[in-house]
PDB file of C-alpha atoms and ligand atoms in Angstrom:
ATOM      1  CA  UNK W  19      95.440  78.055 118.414  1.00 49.00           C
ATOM      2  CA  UNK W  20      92.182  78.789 119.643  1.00 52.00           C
ATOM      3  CA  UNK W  21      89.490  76.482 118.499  1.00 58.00           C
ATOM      4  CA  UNK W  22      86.648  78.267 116.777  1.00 88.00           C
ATOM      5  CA  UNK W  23      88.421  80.913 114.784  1.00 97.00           C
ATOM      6  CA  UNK W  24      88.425  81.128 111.053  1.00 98.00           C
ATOM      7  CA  UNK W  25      91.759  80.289 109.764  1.00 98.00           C
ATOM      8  CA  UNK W  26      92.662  82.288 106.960  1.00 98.00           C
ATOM      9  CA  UNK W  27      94.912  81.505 104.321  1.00 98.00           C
ATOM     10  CA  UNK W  28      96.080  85.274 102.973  1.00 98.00           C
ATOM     11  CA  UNK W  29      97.310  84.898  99.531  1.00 98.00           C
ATOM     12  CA  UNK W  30      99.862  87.771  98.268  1.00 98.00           C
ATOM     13  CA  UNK W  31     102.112  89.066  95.362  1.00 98.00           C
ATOM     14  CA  UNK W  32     103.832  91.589  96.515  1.00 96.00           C
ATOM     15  CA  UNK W  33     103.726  94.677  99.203  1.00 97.00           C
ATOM     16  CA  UNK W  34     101.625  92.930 101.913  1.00 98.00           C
ATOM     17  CA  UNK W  35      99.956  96.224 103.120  1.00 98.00           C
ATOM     18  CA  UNK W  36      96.366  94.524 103.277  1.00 98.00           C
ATOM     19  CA  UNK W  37      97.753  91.367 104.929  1.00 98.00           C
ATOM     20  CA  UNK W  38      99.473  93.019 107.375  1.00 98.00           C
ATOM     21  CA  UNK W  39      96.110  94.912 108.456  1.00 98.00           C
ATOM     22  CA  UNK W  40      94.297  91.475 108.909  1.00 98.00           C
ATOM     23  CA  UNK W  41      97.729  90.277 110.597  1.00 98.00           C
ATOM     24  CA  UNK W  42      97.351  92.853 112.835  1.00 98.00           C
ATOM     25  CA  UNK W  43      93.329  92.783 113.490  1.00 98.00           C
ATOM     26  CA  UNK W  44      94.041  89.040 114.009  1.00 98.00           C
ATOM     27  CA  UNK W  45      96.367  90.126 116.990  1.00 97.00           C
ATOM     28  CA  UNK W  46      93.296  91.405 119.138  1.00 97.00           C
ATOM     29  CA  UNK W  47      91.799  88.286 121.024  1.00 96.00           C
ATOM     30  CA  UNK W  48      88.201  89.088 120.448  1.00 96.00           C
ATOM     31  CA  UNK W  49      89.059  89.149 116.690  1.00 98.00           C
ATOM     32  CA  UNK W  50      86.976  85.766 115.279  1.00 98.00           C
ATOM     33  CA  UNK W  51      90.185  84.886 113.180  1.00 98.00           C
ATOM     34  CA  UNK W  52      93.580  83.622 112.851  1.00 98.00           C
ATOM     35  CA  UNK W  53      96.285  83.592 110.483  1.00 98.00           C
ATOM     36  CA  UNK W  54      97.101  80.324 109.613  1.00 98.00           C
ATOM     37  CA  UNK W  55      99.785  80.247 106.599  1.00 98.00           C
ATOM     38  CA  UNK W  56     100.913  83.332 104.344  1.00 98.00           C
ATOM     39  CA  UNK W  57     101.162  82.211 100.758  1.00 98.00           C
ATOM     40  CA  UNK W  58     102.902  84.143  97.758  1.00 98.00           C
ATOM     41  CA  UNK W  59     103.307  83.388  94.028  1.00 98.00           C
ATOM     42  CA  UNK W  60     106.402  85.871  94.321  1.00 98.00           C
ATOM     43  CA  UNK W  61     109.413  84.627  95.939  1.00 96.00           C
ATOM     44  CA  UNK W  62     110.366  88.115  96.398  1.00 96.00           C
ATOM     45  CA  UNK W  63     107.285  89.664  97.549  1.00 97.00           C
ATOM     46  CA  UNK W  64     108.171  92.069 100.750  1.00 97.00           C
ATOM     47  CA  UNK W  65     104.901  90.587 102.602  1.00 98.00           C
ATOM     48  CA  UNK W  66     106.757  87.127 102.962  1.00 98.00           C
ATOM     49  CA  UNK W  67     109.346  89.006 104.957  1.00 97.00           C
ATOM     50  CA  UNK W  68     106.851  90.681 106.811  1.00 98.00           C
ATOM     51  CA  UNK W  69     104.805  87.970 107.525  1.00 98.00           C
ATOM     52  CA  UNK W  70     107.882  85.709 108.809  1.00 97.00           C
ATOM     53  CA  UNK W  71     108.699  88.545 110.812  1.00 97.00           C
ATOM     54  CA  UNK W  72     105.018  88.148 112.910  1.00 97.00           C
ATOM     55  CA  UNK W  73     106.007  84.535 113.129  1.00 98.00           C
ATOM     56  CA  UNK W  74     103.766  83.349 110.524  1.00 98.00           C
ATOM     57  CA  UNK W  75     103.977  80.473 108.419  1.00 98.00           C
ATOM     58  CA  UNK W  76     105.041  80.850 105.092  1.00 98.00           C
ATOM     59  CA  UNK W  77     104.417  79.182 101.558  1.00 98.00           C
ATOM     60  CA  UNK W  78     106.115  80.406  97.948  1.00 98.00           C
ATOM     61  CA  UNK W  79     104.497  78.532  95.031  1.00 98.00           C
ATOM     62  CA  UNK W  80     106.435  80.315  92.401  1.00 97.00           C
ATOM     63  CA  UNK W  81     104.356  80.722  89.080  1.00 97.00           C
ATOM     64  CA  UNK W  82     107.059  80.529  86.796  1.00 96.00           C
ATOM     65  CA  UNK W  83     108.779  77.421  88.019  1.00 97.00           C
ATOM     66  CA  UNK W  84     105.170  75.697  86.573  1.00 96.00           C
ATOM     67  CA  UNK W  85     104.587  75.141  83.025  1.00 96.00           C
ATOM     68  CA  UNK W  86     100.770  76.695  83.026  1.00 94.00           C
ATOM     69  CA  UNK W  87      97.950  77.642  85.072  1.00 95.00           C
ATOM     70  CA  UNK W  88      97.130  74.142  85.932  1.00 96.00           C
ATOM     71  CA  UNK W  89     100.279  72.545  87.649  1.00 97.00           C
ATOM     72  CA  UNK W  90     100.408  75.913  89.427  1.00 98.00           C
ATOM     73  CA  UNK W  91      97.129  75.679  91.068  1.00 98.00           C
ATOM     74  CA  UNK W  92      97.610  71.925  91.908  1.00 98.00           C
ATOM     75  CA  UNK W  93     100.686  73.346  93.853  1.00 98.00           C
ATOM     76  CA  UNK W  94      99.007  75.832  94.961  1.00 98.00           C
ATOM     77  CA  UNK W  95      96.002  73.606  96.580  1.00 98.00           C
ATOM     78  CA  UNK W  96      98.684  70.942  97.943  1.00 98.00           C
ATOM     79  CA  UNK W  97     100.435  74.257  99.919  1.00 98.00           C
ATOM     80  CA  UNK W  98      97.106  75.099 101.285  1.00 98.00           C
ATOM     81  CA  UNK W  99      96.218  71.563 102.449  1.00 98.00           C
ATOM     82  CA  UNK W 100      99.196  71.632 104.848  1.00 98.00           C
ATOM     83  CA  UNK W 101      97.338  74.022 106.594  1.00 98.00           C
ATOM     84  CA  UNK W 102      94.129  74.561 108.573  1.00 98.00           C
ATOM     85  CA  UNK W 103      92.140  76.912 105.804  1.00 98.00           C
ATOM     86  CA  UNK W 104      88.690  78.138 106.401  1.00 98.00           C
ATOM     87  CA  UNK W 105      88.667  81.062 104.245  1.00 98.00           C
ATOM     88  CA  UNK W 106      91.492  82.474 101.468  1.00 98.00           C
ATOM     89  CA  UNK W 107      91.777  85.948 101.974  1.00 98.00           C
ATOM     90  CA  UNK W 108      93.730  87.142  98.300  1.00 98.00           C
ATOM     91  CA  UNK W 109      95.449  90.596  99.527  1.00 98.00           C
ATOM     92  CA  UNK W 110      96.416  91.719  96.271  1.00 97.00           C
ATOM     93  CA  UNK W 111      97.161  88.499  94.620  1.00 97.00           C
ATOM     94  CA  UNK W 112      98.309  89.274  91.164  1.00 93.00           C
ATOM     95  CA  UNK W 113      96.555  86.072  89.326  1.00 94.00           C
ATOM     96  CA  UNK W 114      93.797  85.190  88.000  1.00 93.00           C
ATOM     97  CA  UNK W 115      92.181  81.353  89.482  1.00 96.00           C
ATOM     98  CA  UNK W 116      90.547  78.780  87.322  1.00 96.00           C
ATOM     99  CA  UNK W 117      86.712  78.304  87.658  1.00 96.00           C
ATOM    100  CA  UNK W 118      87.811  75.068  89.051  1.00 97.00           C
ATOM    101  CA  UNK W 119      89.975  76.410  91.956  1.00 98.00           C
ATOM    102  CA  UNK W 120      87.239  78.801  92.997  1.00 97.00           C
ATOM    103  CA  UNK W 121      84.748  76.113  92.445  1.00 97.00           C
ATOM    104  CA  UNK W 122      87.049  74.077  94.895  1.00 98.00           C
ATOM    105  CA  UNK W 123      86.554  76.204  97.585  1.00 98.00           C
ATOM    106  CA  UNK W 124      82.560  77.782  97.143  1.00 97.00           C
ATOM    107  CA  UNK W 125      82.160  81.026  98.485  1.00 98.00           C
ATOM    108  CA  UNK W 126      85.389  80.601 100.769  1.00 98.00           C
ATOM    109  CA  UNK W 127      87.456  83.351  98.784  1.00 98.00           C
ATOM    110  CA  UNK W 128      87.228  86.696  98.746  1.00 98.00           C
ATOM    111  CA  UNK W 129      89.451  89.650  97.682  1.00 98.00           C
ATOM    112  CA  UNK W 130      89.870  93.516  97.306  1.00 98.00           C
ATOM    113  CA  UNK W 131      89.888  95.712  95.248  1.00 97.00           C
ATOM    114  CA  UNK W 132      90.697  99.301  95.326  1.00 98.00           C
ATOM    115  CA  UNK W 133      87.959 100.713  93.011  1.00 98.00           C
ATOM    116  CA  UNK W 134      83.922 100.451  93.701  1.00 98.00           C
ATOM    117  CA  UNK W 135      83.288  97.530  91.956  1.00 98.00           C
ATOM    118  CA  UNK W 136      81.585  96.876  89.357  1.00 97.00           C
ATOM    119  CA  UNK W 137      83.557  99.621  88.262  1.00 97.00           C
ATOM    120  CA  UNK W 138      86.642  99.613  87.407  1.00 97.00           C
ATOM    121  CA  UNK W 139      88.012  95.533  87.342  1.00 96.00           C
ATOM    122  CA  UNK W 140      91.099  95.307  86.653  1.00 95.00           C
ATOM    123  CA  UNK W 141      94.670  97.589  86.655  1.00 94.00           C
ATOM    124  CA  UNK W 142      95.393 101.170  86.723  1.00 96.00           C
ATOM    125  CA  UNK W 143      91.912 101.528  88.527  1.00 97.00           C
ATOM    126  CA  UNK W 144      93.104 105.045  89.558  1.00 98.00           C
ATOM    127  CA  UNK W 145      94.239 106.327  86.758  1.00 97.00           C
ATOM    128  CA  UNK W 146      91.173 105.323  84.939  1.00 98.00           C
ATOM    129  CA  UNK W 147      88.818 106.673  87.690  1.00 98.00           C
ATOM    130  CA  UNK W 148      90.642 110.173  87.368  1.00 98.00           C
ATOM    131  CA  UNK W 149      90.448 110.269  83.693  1.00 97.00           C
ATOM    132  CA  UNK W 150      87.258 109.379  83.683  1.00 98.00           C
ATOM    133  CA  UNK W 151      86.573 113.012  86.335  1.00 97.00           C
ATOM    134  CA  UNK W 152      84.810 110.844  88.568  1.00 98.00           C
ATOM    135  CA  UNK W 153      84.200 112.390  92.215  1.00 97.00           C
ATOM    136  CA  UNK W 154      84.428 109.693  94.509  1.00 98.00           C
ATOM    137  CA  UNK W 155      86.163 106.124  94.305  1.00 98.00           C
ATOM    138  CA  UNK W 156      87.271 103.639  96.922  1.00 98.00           C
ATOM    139  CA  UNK W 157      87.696  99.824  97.525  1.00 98.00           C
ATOM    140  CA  UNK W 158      85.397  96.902  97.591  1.00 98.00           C
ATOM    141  CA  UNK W 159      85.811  93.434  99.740  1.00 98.00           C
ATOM    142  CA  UNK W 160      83.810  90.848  97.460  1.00 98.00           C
ATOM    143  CA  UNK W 161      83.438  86.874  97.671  1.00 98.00           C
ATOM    144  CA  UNK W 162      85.546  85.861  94.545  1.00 98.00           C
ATOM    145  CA  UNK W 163      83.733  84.343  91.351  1.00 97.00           C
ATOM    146  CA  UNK W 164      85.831  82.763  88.572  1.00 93.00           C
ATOM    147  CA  UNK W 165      85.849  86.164  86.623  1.00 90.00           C
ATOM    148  CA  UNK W 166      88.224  88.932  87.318  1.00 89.00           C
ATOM    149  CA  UNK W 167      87.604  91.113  90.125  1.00 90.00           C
ATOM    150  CA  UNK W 168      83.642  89.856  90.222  1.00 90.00           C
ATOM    151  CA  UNK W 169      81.389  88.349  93.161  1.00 97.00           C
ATOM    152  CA  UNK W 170      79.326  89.446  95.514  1.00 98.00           C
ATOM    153  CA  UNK W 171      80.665  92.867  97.416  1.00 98.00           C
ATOM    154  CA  UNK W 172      80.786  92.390 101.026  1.00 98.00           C
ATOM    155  CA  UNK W 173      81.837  95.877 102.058  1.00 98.00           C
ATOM    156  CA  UNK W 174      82.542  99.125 100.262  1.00 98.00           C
ATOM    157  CA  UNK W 175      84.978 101.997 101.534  1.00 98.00           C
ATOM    158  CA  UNK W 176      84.115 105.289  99.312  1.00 98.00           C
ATOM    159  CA  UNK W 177      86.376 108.744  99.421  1.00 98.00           C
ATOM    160  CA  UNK W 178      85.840 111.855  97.429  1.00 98.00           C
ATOM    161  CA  UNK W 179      88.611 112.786  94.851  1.00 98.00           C
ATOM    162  CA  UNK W 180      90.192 115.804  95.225  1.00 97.00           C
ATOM    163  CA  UNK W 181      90.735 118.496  92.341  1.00 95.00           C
ATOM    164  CA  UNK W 182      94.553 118.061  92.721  1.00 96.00           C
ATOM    165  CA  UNK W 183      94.794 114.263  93.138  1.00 97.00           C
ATOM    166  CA  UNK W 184      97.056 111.959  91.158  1.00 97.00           C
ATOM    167  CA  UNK W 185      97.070 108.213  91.141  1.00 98.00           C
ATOM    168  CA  UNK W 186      99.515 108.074  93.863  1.00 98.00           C
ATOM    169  CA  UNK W 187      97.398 110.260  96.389  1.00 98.00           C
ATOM    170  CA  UNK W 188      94.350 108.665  95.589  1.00 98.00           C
ATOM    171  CA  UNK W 189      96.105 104.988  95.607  1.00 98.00           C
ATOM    172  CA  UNK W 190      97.168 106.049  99.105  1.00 98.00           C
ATOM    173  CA  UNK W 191      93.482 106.772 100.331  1.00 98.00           C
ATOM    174  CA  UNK W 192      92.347 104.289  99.020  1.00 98.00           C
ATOM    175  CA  UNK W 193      94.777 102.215 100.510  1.00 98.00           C
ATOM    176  CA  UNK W 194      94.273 103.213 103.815  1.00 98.00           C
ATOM    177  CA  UNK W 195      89.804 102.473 103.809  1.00 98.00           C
ATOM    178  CA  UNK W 196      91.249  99.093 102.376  1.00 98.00           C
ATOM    179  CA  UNK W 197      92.980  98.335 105.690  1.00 98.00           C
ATOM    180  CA  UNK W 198      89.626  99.174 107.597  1.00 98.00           C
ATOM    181  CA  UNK W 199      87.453  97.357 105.185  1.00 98.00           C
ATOM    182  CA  UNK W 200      89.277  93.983 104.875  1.00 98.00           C
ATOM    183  CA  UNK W 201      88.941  93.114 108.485  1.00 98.00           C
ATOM    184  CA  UNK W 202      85.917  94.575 109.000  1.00 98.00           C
ATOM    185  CA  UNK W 203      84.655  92.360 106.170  1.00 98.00           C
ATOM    186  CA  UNK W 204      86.809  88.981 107.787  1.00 98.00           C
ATOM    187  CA  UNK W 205      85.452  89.769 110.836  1.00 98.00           C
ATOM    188  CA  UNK W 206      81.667  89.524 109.689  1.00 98.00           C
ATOM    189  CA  UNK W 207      82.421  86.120 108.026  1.00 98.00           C
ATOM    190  CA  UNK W 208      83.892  84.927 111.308  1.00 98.00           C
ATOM    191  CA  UNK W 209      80.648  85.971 113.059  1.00 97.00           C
ATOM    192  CA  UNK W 210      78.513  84.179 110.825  1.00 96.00           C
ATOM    193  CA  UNK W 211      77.003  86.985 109.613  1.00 98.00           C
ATOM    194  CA  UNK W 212      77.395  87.150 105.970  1.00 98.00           C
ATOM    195  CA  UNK W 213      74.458  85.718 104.179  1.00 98.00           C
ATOM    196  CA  UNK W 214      74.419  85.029 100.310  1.00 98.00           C
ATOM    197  CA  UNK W 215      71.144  85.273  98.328  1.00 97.00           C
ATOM    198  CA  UNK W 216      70.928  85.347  94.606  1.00 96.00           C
ATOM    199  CA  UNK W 217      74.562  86.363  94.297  1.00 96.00           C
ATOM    200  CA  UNK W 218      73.652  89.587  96.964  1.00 97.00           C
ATOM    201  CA  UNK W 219      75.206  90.091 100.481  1.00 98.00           C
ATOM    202  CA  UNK W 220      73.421  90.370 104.023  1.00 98.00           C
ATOM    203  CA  UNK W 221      75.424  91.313 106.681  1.00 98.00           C
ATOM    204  CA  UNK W 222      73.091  90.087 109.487  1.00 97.00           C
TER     205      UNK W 222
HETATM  206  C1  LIG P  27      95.829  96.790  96.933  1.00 66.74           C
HETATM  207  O1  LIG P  27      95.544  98.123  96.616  1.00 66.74           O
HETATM  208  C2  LIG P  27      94.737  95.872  96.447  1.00 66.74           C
HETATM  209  O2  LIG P  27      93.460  96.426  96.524  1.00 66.74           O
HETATM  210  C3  LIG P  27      95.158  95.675  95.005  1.00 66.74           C
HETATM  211  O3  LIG P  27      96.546  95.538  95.059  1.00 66.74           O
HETATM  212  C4  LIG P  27      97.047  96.292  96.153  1.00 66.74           C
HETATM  213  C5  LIG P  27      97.914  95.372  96.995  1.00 66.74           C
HETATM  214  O4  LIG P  27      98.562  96.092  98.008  1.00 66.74           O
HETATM  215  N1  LIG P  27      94.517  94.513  94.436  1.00 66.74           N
HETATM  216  C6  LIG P  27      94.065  94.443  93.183  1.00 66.74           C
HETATM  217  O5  LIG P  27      94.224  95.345  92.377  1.00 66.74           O
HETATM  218  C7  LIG P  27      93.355  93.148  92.822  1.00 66.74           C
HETATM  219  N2  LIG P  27      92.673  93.269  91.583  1.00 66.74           N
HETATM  220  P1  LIG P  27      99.155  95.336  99.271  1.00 66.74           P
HETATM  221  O6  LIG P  27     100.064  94.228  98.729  1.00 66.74           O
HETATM  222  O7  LIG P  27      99.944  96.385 100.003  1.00 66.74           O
HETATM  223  O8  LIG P  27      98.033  94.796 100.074  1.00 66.74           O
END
């Protein structure tokens, strides 16, 4: 492993679209990271297949083997600290961390999100965002703060809707600015370039 790459730790629940974008980006020696372990809270979540198929390492800290948040997240830290982790990279990581995890790691998490943030936290983002007759949506890269699907945005994808669009067409988009935007956004934080100040983003 090369010495001065960020090593990511890319957290999952199911698909694995959005990891296998930075898996790929990571593949590209001039690319300032590296994958070092691919964790999932789903035993059965198609990106751990994926990801063992690129050789990766591979954690499953099962959720529902634990008896609450707590003695999940302490498993979920002790996975992480068999690895080399610079920066957690959630790729549509289905639950929600304690104040204390994120605390635990400051400003070393980030996420997506397919909507532009602050709109539109949470589920069924799409289907909201059409019944709402907006005319453009997209997907947000943000540092992760303890609540849901907040933090400081690091890079926005927009698209326009389309008359005819349904949550599936627009979800597919979407999906594909989100595989642009999440390693253009690792790859500022691996050049040093991100800058927080008063909660706000400078790409330098
Ligand atoms: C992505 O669209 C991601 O933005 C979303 O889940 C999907 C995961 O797809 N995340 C969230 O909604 C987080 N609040 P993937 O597993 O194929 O990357």
């Amino acid at each position: 492993m090369a010495l001065n790459k960020l090593n990511l730790a890319i957290l999952i629940s199911g698909r694995g679209s959005n990891m296998e974008a930075l898996i790929e980006s990571c593949r590209d020696p001039s690319f300032p990271a590296q994958v070092s372990v691919v964790l999932s809270n789903r035993p059965e979540s198609k990106g751990i297949e994926i990801a063992q198929n690129h050789g990766l390492l591979t954690e499953i800290v099962d959720h529902k083997t634990f008896p609450g948040p707590s003695s999940f997240e302490a498993a979920l830290q002790k996975a992480l600290a068999r690895h080399p982790v610079d920066l957690i990279c959630l790729a549509g990581f289905m639950r929600l961390l304690s104040p204390e995890f994120v605390q635990a790691w400051p400003d070393k998490i980030i996420n997506i999100h397919p909507s532009l943030l602050p709109d539109y936290k949470g589920l069924n983002t799409h289907e909201r965002v059409l019944a709402d007759g907006r005319n453009e949506s997209g997907c947000t890269v943000h540092f992760v703060r303890p609540a849901m699907d907040a933090g400081p945005v690091i890079i926005q994808k927009k698209i326009q809707i389309k008359q005819n669009d349904t949550p599936e067409t627009l979800a597919g988009r979407i999906l594909e600015q989100e595989h642009v935007a999440y390693p253009e956004a690792v790859r500022f934080i691996g050049e040093n370039r991100v800058r927080i100040t008063n909660e706000q983003v400078t790409i330098l």
